[in-house]
GROMACS .gro file of C-alpha atoms in nm:
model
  255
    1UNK     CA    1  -4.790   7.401   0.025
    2UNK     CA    2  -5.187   7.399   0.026
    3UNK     CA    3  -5.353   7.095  -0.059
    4UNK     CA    4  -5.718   7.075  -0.159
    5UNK     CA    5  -5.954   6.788  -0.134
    6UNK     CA    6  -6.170   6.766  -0.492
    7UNK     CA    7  -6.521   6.693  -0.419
    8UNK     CA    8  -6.619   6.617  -0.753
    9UNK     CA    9  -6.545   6.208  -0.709
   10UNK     CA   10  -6.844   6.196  -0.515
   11UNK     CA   11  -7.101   6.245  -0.732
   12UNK     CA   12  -6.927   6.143  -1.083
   13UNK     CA   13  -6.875   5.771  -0.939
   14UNK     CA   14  -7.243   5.766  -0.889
   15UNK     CA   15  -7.322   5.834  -1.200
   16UNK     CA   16  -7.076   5.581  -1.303
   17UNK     CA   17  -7.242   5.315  -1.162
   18UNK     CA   18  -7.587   5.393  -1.289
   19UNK     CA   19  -7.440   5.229  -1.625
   20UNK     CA   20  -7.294   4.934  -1.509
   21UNK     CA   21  -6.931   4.831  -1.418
   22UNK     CA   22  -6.803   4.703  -1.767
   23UNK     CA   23  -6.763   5.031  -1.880
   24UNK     CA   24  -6.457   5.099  -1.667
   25UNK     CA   25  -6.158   5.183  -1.899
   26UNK     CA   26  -5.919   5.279  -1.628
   27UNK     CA   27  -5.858   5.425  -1.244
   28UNK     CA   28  -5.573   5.568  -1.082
   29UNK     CA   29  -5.447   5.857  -0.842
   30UNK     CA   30  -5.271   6.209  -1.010
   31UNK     CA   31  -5.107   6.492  -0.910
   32UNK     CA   32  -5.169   6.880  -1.018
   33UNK     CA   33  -4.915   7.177  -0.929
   34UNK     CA   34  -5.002   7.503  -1.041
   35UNK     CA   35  -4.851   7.846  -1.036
   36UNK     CA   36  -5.024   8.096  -0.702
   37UNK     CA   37  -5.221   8.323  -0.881
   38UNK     CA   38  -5.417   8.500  -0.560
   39UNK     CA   39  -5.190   8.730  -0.308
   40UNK     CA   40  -4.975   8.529  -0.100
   41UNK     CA   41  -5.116   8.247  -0.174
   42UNK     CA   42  -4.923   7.893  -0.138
   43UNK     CA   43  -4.882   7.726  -0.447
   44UNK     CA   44  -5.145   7.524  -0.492
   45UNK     CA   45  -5.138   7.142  -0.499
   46UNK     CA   46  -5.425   6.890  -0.579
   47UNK     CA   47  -5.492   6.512  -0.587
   48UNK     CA   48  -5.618   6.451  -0.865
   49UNK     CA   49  -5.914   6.098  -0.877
   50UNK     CA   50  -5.809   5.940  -1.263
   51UNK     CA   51  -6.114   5.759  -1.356
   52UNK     CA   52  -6.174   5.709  -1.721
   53UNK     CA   53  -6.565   5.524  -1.765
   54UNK     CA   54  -6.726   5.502  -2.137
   55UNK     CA   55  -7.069   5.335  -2.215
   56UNK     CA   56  -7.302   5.410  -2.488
   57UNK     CA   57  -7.426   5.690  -2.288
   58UNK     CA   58  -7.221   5.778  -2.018
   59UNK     CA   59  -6.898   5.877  -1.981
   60UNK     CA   60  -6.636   5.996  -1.665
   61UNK     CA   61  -6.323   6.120  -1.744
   62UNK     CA   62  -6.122   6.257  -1.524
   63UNK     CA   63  -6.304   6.553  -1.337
   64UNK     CA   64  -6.566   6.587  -1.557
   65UNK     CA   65  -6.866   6.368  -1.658
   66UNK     CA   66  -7.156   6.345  -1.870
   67UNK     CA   67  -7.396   6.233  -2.110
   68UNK     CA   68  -7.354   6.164  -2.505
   69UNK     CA   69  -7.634   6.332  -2.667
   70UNK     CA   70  -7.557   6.277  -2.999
   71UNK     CA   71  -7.248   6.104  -3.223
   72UNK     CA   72  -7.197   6.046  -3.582
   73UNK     CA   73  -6.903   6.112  -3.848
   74UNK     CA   74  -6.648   6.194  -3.603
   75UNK     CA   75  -6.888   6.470  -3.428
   76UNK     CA   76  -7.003   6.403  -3.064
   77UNK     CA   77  -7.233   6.642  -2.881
   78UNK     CA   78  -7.208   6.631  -2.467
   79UNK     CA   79  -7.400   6.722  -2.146
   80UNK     CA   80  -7.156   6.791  -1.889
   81UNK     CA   81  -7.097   6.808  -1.542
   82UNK     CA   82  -6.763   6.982  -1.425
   83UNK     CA   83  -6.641   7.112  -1.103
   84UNK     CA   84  -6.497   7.462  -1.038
   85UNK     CA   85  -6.166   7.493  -0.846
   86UNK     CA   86  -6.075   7.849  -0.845
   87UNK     CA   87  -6.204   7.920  -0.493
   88UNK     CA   88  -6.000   8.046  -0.194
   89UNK     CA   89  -6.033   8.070   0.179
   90UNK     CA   90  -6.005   8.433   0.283
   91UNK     CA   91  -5.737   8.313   0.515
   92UNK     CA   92  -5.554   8.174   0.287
   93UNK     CA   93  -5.452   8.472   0.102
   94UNK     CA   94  -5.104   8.648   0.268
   95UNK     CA   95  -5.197   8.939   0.463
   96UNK     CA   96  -4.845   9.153   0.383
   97UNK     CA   97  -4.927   9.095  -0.001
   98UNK     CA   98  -5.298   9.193   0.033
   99UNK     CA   99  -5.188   9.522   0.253
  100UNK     CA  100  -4.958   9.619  -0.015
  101UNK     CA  101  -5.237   9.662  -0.269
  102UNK     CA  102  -5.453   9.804  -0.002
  103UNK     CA  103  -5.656   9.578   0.097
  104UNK     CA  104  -5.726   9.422   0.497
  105UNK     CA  105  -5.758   9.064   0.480
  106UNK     CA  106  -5.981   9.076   0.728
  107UNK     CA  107  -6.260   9.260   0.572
  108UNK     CA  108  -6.234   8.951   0.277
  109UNK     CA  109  -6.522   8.695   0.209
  110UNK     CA  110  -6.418   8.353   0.093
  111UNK     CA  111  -6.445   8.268  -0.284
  112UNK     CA  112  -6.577   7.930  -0.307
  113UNK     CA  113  -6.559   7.624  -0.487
  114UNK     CA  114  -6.854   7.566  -0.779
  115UNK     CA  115  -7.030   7.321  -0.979
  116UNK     CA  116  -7.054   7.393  -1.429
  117UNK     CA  117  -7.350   7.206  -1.642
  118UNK     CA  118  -7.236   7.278  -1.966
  119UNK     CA  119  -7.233   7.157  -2.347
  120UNK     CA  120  -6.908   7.001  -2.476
  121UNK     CA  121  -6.957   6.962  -2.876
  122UNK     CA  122  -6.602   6.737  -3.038
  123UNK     CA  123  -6.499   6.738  -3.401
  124UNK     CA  124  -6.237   6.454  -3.450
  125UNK     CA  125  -6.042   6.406  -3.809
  126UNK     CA  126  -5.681   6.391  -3.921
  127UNK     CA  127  -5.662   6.754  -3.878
  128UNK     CA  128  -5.668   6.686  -3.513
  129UNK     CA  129  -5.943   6.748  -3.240
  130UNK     CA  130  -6.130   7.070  -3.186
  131UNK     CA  131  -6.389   7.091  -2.862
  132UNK     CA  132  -6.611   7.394  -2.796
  133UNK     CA  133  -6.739   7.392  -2.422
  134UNK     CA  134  -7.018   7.629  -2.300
  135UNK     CA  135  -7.045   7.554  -1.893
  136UNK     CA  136  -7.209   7.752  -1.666
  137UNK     CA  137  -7.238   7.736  -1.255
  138UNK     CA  138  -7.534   7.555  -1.065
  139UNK     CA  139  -7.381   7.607  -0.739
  140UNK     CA  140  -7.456   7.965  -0.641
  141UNK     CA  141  -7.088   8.043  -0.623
  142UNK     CA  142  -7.025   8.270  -0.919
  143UNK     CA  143  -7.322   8.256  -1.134
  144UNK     CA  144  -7.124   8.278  -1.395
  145UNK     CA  145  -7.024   8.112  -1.731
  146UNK     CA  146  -6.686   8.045  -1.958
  147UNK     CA  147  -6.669   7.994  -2.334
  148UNK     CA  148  -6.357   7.787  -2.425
  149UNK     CA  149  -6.182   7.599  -2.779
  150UNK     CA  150  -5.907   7.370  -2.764
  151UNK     CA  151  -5.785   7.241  -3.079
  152UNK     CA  152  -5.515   6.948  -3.010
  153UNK     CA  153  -5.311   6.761  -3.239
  154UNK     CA  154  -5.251   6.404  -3.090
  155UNK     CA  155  -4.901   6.226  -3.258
  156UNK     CA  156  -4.706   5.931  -3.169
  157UNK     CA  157  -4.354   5.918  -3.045
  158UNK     CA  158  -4.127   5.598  -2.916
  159UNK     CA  159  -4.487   5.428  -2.818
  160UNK     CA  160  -4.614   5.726  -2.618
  161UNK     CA  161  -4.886   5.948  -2.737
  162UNK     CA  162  -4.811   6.331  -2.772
  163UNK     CA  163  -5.089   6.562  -2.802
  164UNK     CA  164  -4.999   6.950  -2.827
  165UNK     CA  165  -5.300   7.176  -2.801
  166UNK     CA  166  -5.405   7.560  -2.813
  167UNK     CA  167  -5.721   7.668  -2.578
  168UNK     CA  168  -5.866   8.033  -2.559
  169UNK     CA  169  -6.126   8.070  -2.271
  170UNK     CA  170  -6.409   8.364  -2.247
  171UNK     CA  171  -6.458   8.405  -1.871
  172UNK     CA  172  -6.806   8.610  -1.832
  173UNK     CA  173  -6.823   8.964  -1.630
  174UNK     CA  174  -6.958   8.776  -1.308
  175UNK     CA  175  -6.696   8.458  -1.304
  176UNK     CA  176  -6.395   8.677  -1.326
  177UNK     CA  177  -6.572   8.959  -1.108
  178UNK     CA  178  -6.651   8.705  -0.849
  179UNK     CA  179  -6.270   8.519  -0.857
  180UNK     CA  180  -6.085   8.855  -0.936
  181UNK     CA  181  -6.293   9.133  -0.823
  182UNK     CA  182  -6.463   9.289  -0.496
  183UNK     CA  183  -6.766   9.182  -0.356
  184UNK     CA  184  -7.051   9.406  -0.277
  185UNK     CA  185  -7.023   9.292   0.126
  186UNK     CA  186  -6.670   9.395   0.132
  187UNK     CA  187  -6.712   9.739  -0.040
  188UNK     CA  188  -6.942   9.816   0.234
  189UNK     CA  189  -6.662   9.763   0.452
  190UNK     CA  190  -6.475   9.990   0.307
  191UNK     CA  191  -6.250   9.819   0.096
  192UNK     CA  192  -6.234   9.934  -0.247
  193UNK     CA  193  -6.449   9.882  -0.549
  194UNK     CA  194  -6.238   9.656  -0.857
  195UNK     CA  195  -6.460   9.431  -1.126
  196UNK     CA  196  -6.266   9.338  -1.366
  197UNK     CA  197  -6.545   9.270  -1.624
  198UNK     CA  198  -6.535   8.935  -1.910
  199UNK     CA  199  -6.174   8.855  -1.949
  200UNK     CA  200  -6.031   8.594  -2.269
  201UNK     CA  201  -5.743   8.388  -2.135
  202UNK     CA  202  -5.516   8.190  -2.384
  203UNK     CA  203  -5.337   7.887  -2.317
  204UNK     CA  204  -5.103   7.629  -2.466
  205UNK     CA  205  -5.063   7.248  -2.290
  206UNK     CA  206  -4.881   7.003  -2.385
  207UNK     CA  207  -4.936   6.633  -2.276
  208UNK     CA  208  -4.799   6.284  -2.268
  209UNK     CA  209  -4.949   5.910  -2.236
  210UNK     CA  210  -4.732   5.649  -2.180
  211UNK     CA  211  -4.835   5.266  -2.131
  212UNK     CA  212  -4.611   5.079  -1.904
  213UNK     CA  213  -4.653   4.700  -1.930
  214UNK     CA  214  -4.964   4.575  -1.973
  215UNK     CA  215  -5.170   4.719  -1.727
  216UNK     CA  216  -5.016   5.079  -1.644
  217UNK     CA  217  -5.059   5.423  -1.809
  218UNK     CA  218  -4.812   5.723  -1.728
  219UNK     CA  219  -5.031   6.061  -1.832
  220UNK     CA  220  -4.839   6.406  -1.756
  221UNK     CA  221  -4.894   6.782  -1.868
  222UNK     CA  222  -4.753   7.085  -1.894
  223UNK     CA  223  -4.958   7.385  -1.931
  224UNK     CA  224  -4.954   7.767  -1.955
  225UNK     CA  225  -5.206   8.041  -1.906
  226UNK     CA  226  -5.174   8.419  -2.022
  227UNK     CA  227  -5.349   8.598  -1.755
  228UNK     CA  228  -5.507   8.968  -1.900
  229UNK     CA  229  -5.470   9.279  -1.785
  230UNK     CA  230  -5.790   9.293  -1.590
  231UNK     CA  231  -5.702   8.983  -1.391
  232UNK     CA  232  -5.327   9.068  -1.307
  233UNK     CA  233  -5.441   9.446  -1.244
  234UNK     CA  234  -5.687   9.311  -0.915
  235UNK     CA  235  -5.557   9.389  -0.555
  236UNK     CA  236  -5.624   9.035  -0.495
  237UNK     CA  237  -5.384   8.863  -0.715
  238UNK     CA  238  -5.037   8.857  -0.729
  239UNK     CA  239  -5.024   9.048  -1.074
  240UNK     CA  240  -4.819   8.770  -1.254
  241UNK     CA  241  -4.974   8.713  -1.631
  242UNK     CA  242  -4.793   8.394  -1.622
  243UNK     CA  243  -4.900   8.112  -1.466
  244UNK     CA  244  -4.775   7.716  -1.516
  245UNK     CA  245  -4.904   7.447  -1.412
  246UNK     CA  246  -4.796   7.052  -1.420
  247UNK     CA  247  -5.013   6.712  -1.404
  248UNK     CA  248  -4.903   6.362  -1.380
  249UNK     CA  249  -5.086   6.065  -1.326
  250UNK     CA  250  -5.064   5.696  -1.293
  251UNK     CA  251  -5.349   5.485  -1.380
  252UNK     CA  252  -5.441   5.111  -1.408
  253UNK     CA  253  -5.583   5.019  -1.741
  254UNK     CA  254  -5.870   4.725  -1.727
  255UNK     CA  255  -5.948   4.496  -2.022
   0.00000   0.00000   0.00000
């Protein structure tokens, strides 16, 4: 198994504490598993930082933080900050696998790791919660963007809260051609030319919060992707359209 350190900790806690410590809702530790989706690759397996912050103007949750810009009637528009993990090491992709599909390893560049600014706009009612997210990367990685919804119904069952939801992302031409395609320096190394162009990838998640006692909070969900065409067709993934993943978390809650 591969484990990745997440990066993005170190500048959300800063930002954090540039509103004071009362905000603090809760902090804890998760754990992410998701399905390979590269050739060869390990499954991959994160630690996940659970820090959930709120003030009038700031907010962390999570891996993602950000500003409220505006709130009213159950609307809330966000400035976000969100970090990328789709990267890979050349060297970690399997060498057989990549051979298969024609490709020498060795002639790979690394995809990296990026940083989104974005837009997050929320509608909450009894109808459930629908987000729109624009976020696009700062980092120099991709230079890309992705469009998403996710419309979630939150219910509760036996004193946990249940919240199944539907997402649909827009990946633009150079996100998924930098994750999923070629790169110009390794076409002129002979290996061959793939872009797959903008992609849309739907999803479905389901998750669970649980308090335990008084001070503890058991989060855990289950997702699944539907990869297109144009993703599973690249030499560079495993050509699986499915791909699952699992989180769980333990967090403690403050007062």
């Amino acid at each position: 198994m591969k484990y990745r350190r997440l990066v993005l900790l170190a500048f959300t806690l800063p930002l954090a504490a540039q509103a004071g410590e009362s905000g603090f809702q809760s902090i804890g530790i998760g754990l992410s598993a998701s399905q390979a989706i590269y050739a060869g690759e390990d499954r991959s397996v994160s630690l996940l930082p659970l820090l959930h912050y709120e003030s009038e103007r700031f907010f962390v949750r999570g891996l993602t933080g950000g500003v409220h810009l505006y709130e009213v009637d159950g609307f809330g528009l966000d400035a976000i900050v969100a970090g990328r993990f789709d990267g890979i090491d050349a060297d970690d992709f399997g060498r057989d696998e990549l051979l298969r599909n024609g490709i020498d390893r060795d002639l790979l560049e690394d995809r990296d790791n990026g940083v989104d600014l974005g837009l997050r706009a929320t509608w909450m009612g009894v109808a459930g919660e629908l987000q729109a997210t624009a976020r696009g990367d700062v980092s120099g990685a991709s230079d890309g963007y992705e469009l998403s919804l996710e419309y979630g119904y939150p219910f509760s069952v036996a004193g946990a809260e249940v919240t199944p939801s539907l997402t649909m992302s827009y990946l633009s031409d150079k996100l998924a051609d930098y994750y999923y395609g070629t790169l110009s320096k390794e076409e002129a190394r002979g290996v061959s030319r793939y872009r797959p162009g903008n992609a849309f990838v739907p999803g479905v998640a389901l998750g669970v919060s649980k308090p335990l006692g008084e001070r503890w909070l058991l989060n855990a969900e289950a997702s699944y992707q539907k990869l297109p065409g144009r993703i599973t067709d690249s030499p560079l993934t495993e050509g699986e359209s499915n791909v699952f993943g699992f989180k769980v978390g333990l967090s403690w809650v403050f007062d």
